[in-house]
PDB file of C-alpha atoms in Angstrom:
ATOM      1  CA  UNK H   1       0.873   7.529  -8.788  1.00 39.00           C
ATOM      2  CA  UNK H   2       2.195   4.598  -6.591  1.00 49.00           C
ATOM      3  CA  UNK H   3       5.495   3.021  -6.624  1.00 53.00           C
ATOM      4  CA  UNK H   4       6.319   0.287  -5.526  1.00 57.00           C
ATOM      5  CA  UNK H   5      10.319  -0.630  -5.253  1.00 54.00           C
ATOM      6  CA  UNK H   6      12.126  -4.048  -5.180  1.00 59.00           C
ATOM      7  CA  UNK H   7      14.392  -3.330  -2.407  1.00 55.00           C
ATOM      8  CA  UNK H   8      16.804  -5.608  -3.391  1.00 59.00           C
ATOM      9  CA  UNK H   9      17.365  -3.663  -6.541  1.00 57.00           C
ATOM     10  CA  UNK H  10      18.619  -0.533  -4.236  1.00 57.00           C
ATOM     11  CA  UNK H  11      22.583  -1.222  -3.670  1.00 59.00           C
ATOM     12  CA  UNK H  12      22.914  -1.321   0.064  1.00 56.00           C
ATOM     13  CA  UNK H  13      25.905  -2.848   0.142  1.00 56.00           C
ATOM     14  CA  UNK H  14      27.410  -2.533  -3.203  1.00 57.00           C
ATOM     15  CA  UNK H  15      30.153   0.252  -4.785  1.00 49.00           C
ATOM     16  CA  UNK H  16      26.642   2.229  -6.424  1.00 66.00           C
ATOM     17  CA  UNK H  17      26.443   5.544  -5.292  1.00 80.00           C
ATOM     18  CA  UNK H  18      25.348   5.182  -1.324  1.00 84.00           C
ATOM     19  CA  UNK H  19      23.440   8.501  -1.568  1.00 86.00           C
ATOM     20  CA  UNK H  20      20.975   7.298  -4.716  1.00 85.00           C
ATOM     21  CA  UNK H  21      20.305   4.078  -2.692  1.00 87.00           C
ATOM     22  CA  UNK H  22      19.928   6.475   0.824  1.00 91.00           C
ATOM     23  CA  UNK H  23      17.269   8.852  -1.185  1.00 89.00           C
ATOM     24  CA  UNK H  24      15.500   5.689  -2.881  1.00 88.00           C
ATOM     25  CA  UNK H  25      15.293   3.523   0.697  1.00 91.00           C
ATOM     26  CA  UNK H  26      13.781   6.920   2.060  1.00 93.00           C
ATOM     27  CA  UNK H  27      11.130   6.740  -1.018  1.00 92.00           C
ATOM     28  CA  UNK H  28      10.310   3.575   0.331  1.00 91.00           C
ATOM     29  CA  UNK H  29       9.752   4.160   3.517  1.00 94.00           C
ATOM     30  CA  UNK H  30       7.419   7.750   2.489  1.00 94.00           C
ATOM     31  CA  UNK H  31       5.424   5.173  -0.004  1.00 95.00           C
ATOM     32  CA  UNK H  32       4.753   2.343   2.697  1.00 95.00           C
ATOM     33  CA  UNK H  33       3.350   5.512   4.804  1.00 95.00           C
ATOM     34  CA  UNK H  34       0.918   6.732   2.073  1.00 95.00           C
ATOM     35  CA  UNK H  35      -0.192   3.276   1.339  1.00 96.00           C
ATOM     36  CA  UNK H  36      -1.135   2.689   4.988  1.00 97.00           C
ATOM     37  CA  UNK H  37      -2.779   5.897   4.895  1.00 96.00           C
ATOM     38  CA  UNK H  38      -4.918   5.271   1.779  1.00 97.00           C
ATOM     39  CA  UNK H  39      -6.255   2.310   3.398  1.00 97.00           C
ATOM     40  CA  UNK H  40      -7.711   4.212   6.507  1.00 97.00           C
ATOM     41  CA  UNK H  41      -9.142   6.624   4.421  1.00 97.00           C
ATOM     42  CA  UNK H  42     -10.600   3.975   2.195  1.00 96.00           C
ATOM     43  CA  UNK H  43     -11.830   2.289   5.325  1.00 97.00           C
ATOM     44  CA  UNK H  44     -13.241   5.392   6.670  1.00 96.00           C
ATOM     45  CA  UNK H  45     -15.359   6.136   3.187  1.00 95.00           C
ATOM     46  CA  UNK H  46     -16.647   2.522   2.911  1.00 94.00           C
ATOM     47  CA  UNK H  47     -17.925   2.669   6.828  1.00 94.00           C
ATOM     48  CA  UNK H  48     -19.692   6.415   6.576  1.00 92.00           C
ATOM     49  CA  UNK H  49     -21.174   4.416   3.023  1.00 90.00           C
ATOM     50  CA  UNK H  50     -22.870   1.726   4.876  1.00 89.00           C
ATOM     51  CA  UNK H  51     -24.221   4.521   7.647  1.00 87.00           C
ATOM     52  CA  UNK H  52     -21.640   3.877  10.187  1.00 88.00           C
ATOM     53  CA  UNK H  53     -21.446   7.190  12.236  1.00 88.00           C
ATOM     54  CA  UNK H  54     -17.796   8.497  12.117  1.00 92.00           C
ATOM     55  CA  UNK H  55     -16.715  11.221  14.571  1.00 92.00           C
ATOM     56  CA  UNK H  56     -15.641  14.696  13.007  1.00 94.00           C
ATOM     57  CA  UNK H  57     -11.493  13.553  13.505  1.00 95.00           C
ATOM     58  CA  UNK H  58     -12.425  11.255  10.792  1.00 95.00           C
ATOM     59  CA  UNK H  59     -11.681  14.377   8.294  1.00 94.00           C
ATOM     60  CA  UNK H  60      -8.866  15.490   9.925  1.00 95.00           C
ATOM     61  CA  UNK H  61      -5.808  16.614   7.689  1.00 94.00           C
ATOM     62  CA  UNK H  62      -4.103  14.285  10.399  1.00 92.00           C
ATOM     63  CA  UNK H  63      -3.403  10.881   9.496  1.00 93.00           C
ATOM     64  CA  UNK H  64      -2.763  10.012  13.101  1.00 93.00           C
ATOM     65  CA  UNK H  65      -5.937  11.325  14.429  1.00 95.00           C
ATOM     66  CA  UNK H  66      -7.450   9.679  11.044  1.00 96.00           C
ATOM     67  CA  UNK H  67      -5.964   6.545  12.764  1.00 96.00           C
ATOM     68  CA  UNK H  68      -7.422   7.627  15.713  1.00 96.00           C
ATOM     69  CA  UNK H  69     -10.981   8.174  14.964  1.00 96.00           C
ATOM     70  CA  UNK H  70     -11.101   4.512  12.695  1.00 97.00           C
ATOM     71  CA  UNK H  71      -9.757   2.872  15.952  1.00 96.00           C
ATOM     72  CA  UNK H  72     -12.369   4.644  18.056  1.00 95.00           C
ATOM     73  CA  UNK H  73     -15.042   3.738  15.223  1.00 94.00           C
ATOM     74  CA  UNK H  74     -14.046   0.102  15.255  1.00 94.00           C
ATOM     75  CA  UNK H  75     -14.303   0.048  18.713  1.00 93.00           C
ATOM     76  CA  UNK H  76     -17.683   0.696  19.091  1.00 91.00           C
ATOM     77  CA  UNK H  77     -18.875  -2.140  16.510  1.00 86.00           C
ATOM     78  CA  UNK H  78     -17.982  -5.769  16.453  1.00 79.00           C
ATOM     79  CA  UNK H  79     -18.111  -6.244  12.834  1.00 88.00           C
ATOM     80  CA  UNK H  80     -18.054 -10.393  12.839  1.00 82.00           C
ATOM     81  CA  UNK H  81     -15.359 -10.224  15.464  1.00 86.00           C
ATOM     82  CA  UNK H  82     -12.852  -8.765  13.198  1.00 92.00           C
ATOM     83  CA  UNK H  83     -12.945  -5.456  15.118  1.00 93.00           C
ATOM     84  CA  UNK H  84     -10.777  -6.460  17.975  1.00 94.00           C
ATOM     85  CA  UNK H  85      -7.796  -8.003  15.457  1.00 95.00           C
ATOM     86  CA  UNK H  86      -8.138  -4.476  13.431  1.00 96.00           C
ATOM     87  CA  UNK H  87      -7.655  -2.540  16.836  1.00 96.00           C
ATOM     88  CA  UNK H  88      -4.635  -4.674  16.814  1.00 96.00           C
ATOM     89  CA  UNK H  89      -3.392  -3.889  13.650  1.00 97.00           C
ATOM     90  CA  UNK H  90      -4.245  -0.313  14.357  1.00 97.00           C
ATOM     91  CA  UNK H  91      -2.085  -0.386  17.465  1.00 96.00           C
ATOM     92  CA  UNK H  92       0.891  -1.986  15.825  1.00 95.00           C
ATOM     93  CA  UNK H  93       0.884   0.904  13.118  1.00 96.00           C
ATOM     94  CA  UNK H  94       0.690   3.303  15.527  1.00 93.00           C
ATOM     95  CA  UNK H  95       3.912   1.971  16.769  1.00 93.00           C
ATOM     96  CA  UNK H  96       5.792   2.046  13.411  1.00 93.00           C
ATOM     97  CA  UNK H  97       4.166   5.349  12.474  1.00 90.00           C
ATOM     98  CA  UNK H  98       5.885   7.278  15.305  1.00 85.00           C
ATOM     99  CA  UNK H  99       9.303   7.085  12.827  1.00 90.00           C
ATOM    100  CA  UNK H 100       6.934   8.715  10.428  1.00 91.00           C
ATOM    101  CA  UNK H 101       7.956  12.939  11.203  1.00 87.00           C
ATOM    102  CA  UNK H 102      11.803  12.395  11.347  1.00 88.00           C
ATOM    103  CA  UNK H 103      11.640  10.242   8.190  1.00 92.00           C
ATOM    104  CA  UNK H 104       9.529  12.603   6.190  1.00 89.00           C
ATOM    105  CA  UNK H 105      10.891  16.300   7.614  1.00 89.00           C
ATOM    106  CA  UNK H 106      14.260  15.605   9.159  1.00 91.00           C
ATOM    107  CA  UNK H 107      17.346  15.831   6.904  1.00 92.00           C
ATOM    108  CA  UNK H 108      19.131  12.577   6.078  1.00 93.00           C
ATOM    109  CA  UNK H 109      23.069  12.517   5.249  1.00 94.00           C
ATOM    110  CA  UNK H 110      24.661   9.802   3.934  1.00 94.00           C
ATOM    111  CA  UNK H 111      27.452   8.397   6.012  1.00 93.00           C
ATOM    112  CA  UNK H 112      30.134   5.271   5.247  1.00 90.00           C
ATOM    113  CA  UNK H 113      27.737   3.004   7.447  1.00 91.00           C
ATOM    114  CA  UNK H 114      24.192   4.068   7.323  1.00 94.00           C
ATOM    115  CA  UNK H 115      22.607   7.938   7.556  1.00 95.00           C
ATOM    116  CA  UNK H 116      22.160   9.846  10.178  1.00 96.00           C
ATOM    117  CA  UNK H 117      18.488  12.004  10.426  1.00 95.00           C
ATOM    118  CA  UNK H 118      18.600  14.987  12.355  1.00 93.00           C
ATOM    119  CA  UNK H 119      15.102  16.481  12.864  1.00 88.00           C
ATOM    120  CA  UNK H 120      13.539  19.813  14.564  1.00 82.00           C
ATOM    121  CA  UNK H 121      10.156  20.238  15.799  1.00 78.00           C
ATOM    122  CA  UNK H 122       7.588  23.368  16.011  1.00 76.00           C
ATOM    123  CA  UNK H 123       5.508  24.112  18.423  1.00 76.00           C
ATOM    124  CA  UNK H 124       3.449  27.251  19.341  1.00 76.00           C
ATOM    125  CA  UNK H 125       6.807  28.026  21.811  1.00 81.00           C
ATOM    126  CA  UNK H 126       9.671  27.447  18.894  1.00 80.00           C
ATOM    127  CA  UNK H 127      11.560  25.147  17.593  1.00 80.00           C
ATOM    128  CA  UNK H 128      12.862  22.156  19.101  1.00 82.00           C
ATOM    129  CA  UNK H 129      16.141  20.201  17.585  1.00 84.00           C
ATOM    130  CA  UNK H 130      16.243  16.008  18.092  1.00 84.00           C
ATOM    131  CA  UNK H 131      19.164  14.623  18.789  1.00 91.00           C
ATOM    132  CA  UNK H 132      20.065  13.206  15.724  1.00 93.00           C
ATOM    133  CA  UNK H 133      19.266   9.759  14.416  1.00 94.00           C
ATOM    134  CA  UNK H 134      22.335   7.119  13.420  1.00 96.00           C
ATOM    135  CA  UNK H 135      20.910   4.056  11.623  1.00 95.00           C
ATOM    136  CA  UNK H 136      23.177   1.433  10.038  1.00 96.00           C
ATOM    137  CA  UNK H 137      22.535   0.033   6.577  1.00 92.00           C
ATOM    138  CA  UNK H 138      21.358  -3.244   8.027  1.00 93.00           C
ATOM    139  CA  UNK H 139      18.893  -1.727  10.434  1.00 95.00           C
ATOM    140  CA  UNK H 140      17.384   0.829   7.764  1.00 94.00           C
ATOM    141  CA  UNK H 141      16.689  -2.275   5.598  1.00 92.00           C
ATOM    142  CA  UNK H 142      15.111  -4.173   8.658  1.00 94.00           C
ATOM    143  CA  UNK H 143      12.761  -0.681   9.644  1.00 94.00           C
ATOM    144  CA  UNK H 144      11.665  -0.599   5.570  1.00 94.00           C
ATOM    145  CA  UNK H 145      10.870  -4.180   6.290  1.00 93.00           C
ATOM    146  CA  UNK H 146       9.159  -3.665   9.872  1.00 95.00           C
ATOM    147  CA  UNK H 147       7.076  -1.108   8.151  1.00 95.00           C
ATOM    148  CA  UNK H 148       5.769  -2.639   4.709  1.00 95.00           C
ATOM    149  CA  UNK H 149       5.034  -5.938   7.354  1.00 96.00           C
ATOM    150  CA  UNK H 150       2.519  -3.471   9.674  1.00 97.00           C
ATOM    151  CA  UNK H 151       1.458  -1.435   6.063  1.00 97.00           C
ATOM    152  CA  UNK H 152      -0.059  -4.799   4.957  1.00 97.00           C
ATOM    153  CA  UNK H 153      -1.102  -6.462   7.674  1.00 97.00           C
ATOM    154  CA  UNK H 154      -3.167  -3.119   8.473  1.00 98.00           C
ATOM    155  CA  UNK H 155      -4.387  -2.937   4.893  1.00 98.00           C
ATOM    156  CA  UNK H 156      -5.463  -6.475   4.933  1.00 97.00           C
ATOM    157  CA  UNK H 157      -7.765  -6.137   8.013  1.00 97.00           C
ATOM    158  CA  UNK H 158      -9.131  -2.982   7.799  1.00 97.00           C
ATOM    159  CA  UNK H 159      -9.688  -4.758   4.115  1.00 96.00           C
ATOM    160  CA  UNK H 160     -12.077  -7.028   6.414  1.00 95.00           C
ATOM    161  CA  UNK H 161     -13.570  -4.783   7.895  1.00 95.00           C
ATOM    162  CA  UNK H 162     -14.444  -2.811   4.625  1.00 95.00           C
ATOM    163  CA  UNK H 163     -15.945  -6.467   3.700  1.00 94.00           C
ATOM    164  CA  UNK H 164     -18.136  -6.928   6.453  1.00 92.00           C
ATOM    165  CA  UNK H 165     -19.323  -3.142   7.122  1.00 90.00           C
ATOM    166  CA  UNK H 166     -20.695  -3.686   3.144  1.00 89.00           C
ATOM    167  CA  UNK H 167     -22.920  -6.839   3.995  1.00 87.00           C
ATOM    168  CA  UNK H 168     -24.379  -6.493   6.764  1.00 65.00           C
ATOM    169  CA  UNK H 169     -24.866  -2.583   9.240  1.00 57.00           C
ATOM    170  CA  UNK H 170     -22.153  -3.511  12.256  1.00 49.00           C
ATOM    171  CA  UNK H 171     -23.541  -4.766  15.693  1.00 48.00           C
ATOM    172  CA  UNK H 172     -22.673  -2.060  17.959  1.00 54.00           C
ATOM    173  CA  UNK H 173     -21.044  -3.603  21.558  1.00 55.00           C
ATOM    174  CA  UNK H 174     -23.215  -3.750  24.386  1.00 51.00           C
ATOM    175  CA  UNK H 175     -21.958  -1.822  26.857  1.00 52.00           C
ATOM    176  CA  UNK H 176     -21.243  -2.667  30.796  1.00 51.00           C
ATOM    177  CA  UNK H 177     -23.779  -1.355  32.552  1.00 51.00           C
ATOM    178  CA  UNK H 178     -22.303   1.310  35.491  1.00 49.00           C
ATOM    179  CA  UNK H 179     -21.261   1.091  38.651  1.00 52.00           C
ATOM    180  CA  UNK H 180     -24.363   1.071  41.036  1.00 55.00           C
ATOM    181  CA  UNK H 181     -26.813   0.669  38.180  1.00 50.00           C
ATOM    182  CA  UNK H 182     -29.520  -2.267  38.411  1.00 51.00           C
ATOM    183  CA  UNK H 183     -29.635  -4.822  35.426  1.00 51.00           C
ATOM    184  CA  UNK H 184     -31.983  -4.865  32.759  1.00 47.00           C
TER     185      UNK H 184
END
């Protein structure tokens, strides 16, 4: 199940109870993520379905190194010259999807202004504590809006690029021929 939320609904600034609308914007935020990474995966299965060759990160239980291996796919094929603005889109998720971890796994408390997120990492050496995270009412709704604005601009080209890869088998870039090599 997907839902989707009218943001304005959630109180941010009203005498509701601040912790209902703190767990609901953090809903948000968790959806947007899952949407973004439905449509990578969705990419991914439409290219390996028209015989694109996908590299074995594509099946990662990482969405980041899903991301990864769809930017390293695209890459390699021009697909109408939609590949290069999907990169982009790529990238600019990317950015937005580093806020991902301490959204998802840190703990969020409700304070008069905003939350704070405080967030701990584990590694094969221990566990690591962030310093914690203070974001203001105003500036979670402006993140929740930074990230549904890079969720569908990334869904609508990879959408593109789903489009293409289904008429016609991608043109794969011809590459620069190496230093010292002769032409042709």
């Amino acid at each position: 199940m997907s839902a989707h939320f009218d943001v304005s609904k959630i109180s941010f600034f009203g005498l509701d109870d601040w912790t209902v609308a703190v767990c609901a914007w953090r809903g948000c935020c968790i959806e947007v993520f899952a949407r973004a990474e439905h449509s990578v995966a969705d990419c991914l299965k439409a290219l390996e379905k028209t015989g694109v060759t996908l590299c074995k990160d594509a099946r990662s239980p990482a969405a980041i190194t899903r991301l990864r291996a769809l930017n390293s796919c695209i890459a390699r094929h021009d697909f109408g010259h939609h590949g290069a603005k999907a990169q982009t889109r790529i990238a600019d998720w990317g950015r937005v999807y580093e806020t991902r971890a301490f959204l998802a796994h840190g703990t969020v408390k409700a304070t008069r202004n905003g939350i704070v997120i405080q967030h701990r990492t584990f590694d094969a050496k221990g566990e690591k504590r962030l310093p914690p995270r203070q974001i203001t009412r105003l500036s979670m709704l402006e993140m929740l809006a930074e990230l549904e604005e890079a969720q569908s601009r990334l869904h609508q080209q990879l959408g593109h690029i789903k489009a293409i890869a289904a008429k016609m088998k991608p043109v794969t870039k011809s590459k620069e021929p190496g230093p010292g090599s002769s032409p042709g």
